[in-house]
Backbone as a chain_set.jsonl record, in Angstrom:
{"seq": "XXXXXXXXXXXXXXXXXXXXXXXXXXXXXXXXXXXXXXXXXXXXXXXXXXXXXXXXXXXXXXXXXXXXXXXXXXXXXXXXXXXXXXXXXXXXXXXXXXXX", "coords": {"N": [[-36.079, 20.174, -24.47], [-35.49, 23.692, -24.544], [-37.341, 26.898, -24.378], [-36.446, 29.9, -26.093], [-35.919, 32.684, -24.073], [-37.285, 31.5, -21.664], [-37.596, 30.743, -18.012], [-37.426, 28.784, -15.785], [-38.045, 29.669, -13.282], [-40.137, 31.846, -13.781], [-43.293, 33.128, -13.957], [-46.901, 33.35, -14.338], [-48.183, 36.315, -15.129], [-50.686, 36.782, -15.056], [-51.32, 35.594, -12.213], [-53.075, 34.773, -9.242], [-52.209, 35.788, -6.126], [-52.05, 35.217, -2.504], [-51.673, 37.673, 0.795], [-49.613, 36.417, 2.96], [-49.855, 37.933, 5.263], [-51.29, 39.951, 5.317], [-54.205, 39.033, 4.507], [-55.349, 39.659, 1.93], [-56.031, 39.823, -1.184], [-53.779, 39.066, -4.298], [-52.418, 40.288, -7.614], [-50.092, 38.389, -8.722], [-47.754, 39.989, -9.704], [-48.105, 42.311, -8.601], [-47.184, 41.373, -6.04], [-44.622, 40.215, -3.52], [-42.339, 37.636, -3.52], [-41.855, 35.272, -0.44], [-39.697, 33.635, 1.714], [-39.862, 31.101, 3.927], [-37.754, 29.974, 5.2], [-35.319, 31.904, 4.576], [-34.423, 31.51, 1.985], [-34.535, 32.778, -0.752], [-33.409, 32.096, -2.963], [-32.794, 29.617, -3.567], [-34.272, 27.698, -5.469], [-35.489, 25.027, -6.268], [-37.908, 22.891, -5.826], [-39.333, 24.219, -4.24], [-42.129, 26.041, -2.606], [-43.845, 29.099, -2.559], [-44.502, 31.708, -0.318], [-46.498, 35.153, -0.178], [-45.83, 38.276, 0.243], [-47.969, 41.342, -0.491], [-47.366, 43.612, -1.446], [-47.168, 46.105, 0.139], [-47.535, 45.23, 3.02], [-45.047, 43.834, 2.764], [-42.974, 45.903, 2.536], [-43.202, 46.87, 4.831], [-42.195, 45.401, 6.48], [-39.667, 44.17, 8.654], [-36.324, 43.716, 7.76], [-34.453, 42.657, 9.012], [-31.83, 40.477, 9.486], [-32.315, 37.454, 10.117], [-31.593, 34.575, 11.417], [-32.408, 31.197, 12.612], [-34.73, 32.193, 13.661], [-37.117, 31.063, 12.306], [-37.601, 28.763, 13.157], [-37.613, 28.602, 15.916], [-40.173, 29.732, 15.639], [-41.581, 27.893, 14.661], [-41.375, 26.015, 16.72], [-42.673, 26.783, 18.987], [-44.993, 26.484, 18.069], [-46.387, 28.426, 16.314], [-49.124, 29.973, 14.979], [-50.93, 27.657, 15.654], [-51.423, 27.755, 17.782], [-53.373, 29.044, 20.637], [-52.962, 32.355, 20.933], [-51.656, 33.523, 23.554], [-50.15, 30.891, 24.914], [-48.803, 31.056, 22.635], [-47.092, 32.966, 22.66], [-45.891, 32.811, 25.107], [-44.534, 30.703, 24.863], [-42.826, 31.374, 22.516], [-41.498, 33.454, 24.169], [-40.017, 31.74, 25.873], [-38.424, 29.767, 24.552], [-36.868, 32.36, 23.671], [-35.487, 33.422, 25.872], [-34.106, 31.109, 26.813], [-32.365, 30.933, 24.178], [-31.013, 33.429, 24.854], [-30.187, 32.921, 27.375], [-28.23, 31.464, 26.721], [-26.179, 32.129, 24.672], [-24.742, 33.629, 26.223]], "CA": [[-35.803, 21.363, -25.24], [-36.314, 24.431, -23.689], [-38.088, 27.933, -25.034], [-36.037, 30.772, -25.769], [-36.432, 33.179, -23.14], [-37.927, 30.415, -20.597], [-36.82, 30.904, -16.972], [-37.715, 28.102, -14.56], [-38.55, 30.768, -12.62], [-40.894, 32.622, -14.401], [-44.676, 33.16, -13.268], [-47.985, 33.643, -14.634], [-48.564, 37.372, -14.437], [-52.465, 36.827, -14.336], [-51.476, 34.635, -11.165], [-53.328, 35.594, -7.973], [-51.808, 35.209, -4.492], [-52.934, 36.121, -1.004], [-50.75, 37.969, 1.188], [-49.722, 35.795, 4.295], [-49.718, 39.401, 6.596], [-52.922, 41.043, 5.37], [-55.065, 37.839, 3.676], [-55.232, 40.392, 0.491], [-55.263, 38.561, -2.69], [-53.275, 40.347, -5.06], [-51.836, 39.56, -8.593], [-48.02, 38.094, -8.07], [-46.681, 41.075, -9.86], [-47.922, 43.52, -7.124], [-46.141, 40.67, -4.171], [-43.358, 39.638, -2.981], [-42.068, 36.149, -2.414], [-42.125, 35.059, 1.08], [-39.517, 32.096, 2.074], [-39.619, 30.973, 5.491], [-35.779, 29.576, 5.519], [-34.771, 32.791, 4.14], [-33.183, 31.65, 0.833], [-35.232, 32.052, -1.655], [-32.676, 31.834, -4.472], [-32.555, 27.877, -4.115], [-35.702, 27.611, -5.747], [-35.622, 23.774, -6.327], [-38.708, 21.919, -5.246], [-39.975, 25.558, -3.412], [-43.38, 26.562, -2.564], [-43.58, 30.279, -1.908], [-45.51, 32.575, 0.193], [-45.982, 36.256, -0.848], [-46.447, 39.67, 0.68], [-48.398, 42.156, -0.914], [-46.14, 45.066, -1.552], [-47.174, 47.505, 1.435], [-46.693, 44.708, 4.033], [-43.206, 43.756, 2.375], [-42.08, 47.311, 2.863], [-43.422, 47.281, 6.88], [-41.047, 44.339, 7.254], [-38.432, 44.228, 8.932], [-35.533, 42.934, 6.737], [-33.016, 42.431, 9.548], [-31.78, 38.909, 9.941], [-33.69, 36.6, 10.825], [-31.149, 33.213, 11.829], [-32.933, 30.769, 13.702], [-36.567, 32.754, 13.635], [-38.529, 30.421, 11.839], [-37.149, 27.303, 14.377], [-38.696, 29.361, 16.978], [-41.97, 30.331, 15.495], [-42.599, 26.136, 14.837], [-41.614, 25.056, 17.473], [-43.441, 27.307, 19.785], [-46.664, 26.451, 17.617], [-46.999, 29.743, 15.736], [-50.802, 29.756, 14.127], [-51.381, 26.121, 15.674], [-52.417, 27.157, 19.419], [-53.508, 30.594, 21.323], [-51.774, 33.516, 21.135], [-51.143, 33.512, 25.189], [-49.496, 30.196, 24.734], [-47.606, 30.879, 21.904], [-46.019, 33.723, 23.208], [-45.346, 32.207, 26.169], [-43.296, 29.572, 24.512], [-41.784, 31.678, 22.6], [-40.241, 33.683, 25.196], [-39.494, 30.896, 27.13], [-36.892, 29.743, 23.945], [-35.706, 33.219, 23.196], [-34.864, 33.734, 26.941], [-33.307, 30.054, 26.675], [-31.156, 31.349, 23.685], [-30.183, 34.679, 25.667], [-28.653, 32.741, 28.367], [-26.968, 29.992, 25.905], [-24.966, 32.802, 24.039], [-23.905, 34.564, 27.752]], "C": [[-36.413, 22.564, -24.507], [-36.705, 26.167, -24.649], [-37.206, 28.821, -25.414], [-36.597, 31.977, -25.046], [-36.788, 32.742, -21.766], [-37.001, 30.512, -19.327], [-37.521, 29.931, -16.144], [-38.494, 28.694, -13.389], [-39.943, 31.927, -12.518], [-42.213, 32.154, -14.073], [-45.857, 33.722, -14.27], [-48.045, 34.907, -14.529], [-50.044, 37.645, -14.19], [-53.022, 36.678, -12.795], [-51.998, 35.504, -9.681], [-52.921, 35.015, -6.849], [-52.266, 35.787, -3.059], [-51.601, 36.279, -0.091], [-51.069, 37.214, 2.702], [-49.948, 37.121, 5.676], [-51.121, 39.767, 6.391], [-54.145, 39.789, 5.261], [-55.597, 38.933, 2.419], [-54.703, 39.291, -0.471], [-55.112, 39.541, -3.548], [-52.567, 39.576, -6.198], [-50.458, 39.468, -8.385], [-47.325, 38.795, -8.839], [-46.836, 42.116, -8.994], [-47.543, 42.279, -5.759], [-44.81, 40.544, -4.728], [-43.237, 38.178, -2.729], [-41.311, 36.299, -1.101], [-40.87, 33.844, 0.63], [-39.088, 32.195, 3.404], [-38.084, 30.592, 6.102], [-35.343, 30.626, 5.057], [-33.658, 32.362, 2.907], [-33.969, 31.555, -0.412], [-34.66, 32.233, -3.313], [-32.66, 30.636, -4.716], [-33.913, 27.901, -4.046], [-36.322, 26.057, -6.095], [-36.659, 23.385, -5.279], [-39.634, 22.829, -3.914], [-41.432, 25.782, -3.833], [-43.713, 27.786, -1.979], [-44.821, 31.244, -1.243], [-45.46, 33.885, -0.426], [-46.682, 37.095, 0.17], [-46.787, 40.332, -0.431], [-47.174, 43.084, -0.793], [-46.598, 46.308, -0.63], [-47.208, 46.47, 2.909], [-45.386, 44.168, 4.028], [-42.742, 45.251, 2.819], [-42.034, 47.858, 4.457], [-42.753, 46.079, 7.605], [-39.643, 44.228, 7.843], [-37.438, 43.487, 8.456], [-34.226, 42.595, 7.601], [-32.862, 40.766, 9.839], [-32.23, 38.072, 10.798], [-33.125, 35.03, 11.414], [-32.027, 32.46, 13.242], [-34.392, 30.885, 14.088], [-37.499, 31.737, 13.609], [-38.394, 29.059, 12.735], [-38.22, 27.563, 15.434], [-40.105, 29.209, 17.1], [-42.69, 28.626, 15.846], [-42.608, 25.595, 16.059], [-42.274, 25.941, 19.052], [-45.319, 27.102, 18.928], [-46.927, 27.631, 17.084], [-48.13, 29.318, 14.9], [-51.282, 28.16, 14.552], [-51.905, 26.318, 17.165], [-52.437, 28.908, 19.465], [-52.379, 31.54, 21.075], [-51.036, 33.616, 22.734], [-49.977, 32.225, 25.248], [-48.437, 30.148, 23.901], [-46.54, 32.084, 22.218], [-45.183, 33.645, 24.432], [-44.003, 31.267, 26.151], [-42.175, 30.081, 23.806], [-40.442, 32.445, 23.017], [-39.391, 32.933, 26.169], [-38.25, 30.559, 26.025], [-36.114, 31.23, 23.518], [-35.268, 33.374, 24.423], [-33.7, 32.331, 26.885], [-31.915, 30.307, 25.538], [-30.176, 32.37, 24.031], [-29.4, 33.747, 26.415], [-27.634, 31.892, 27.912], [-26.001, 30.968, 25.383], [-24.434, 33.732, 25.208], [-22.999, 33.499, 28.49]], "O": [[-37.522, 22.552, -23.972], [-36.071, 26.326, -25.693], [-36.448, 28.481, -24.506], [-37.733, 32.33, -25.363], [-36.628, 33.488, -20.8], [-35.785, 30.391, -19.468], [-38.52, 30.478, -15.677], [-39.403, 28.172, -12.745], [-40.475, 32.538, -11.59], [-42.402, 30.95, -13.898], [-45.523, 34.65, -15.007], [-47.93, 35.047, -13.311], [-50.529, 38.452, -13.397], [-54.043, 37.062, -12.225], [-51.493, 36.515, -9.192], [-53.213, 33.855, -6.558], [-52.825, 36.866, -2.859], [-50.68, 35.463, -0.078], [-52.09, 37.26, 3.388], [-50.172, 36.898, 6.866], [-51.958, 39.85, 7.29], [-55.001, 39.803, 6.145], [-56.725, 38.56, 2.096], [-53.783, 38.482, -0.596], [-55.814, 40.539, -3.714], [-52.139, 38.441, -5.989], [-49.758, 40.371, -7.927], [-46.141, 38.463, -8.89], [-45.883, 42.801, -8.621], [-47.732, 42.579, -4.58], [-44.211, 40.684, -5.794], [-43.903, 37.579, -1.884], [-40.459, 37.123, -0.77], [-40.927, 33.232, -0.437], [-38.299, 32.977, 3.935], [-37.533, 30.891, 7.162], [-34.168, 30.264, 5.006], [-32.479, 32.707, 2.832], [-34.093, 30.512, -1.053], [-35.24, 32.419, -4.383], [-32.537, 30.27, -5.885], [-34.629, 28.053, -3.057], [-37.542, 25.913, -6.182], [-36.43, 23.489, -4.074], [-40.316, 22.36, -3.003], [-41.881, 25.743, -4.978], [-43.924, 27.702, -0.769], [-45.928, 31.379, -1.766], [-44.534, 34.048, -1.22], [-47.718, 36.834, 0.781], [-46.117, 40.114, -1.44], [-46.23, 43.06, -0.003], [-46.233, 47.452, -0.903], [-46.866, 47.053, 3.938], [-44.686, 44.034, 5.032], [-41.914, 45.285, 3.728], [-41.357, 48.69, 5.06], [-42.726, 45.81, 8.805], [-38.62, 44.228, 7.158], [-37.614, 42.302, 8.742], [-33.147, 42.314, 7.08], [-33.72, 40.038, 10.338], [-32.45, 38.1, 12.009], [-33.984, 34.259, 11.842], [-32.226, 32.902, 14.374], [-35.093, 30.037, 14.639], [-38.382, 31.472, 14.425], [-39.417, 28.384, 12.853], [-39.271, 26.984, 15.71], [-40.889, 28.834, 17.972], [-43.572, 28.208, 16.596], [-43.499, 24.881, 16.519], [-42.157, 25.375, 20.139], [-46.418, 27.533, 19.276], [-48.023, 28.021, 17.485], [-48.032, 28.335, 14.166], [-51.975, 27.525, 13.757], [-52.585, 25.481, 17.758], [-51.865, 29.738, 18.758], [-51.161, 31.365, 21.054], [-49.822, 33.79, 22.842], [-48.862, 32.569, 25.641], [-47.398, 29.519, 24.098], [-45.331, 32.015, 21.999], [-44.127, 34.218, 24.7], [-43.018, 31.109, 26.873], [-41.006, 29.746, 23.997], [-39.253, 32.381, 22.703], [-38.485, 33.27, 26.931], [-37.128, 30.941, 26.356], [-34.955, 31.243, 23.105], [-34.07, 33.581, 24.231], [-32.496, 32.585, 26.92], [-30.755, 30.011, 25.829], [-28.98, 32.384, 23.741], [-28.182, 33.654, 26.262], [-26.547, 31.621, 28.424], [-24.836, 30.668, 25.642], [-23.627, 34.609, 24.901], [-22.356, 33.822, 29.489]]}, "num_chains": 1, "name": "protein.A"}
């Protein structure tokens, strides 16, 4: 039976979250949800990240296909910064010459 009103969806507004960009913990009516596959309408079985609302607005909202493939599998937050940028220019140069 379910509540009237009741959205599956629906959040705590006490709830505090930390912004993955700043590490600001902020109540989840001043963020944003974060989803790393970019869909975060299929909310089934989802665990969400959030921006604070002044690094959501310094984001760049242009499409992102493919991004988050990248980031893992270059090790984003799992090794050096020198290394991980290394790797991941080595696959975005690898995707430049695949679509030429």
């Amino acid at each position: 039976m379910t509540r009237a009103g009741w959205r599956p969806w629906a959040f705590d507004p006490d709830e505090q979250v930390t912004c993955i960009a700043c590490g600001d913990e902020v109540a989840r009516d001043d963020a944003r949800e974060y989803d790393k596959h970019g869909d975060r309408w299929s909310r089934d079985g989802k665990q969400f990240e959030y921006l604070c609302k002044p690094c959501y607005r310094e984001c760049c909202h242009q499409n992102r296909d493919g991004l988050e493939e990248k980031l893992v599998a270059a090790d984003a937050g799992r090794t050096d910064q020198r290394t991980f940028l290394r790797r991941f220019c080595e696959r975005a140069a690898d995707d430049a010459e695949s679509r030429a």
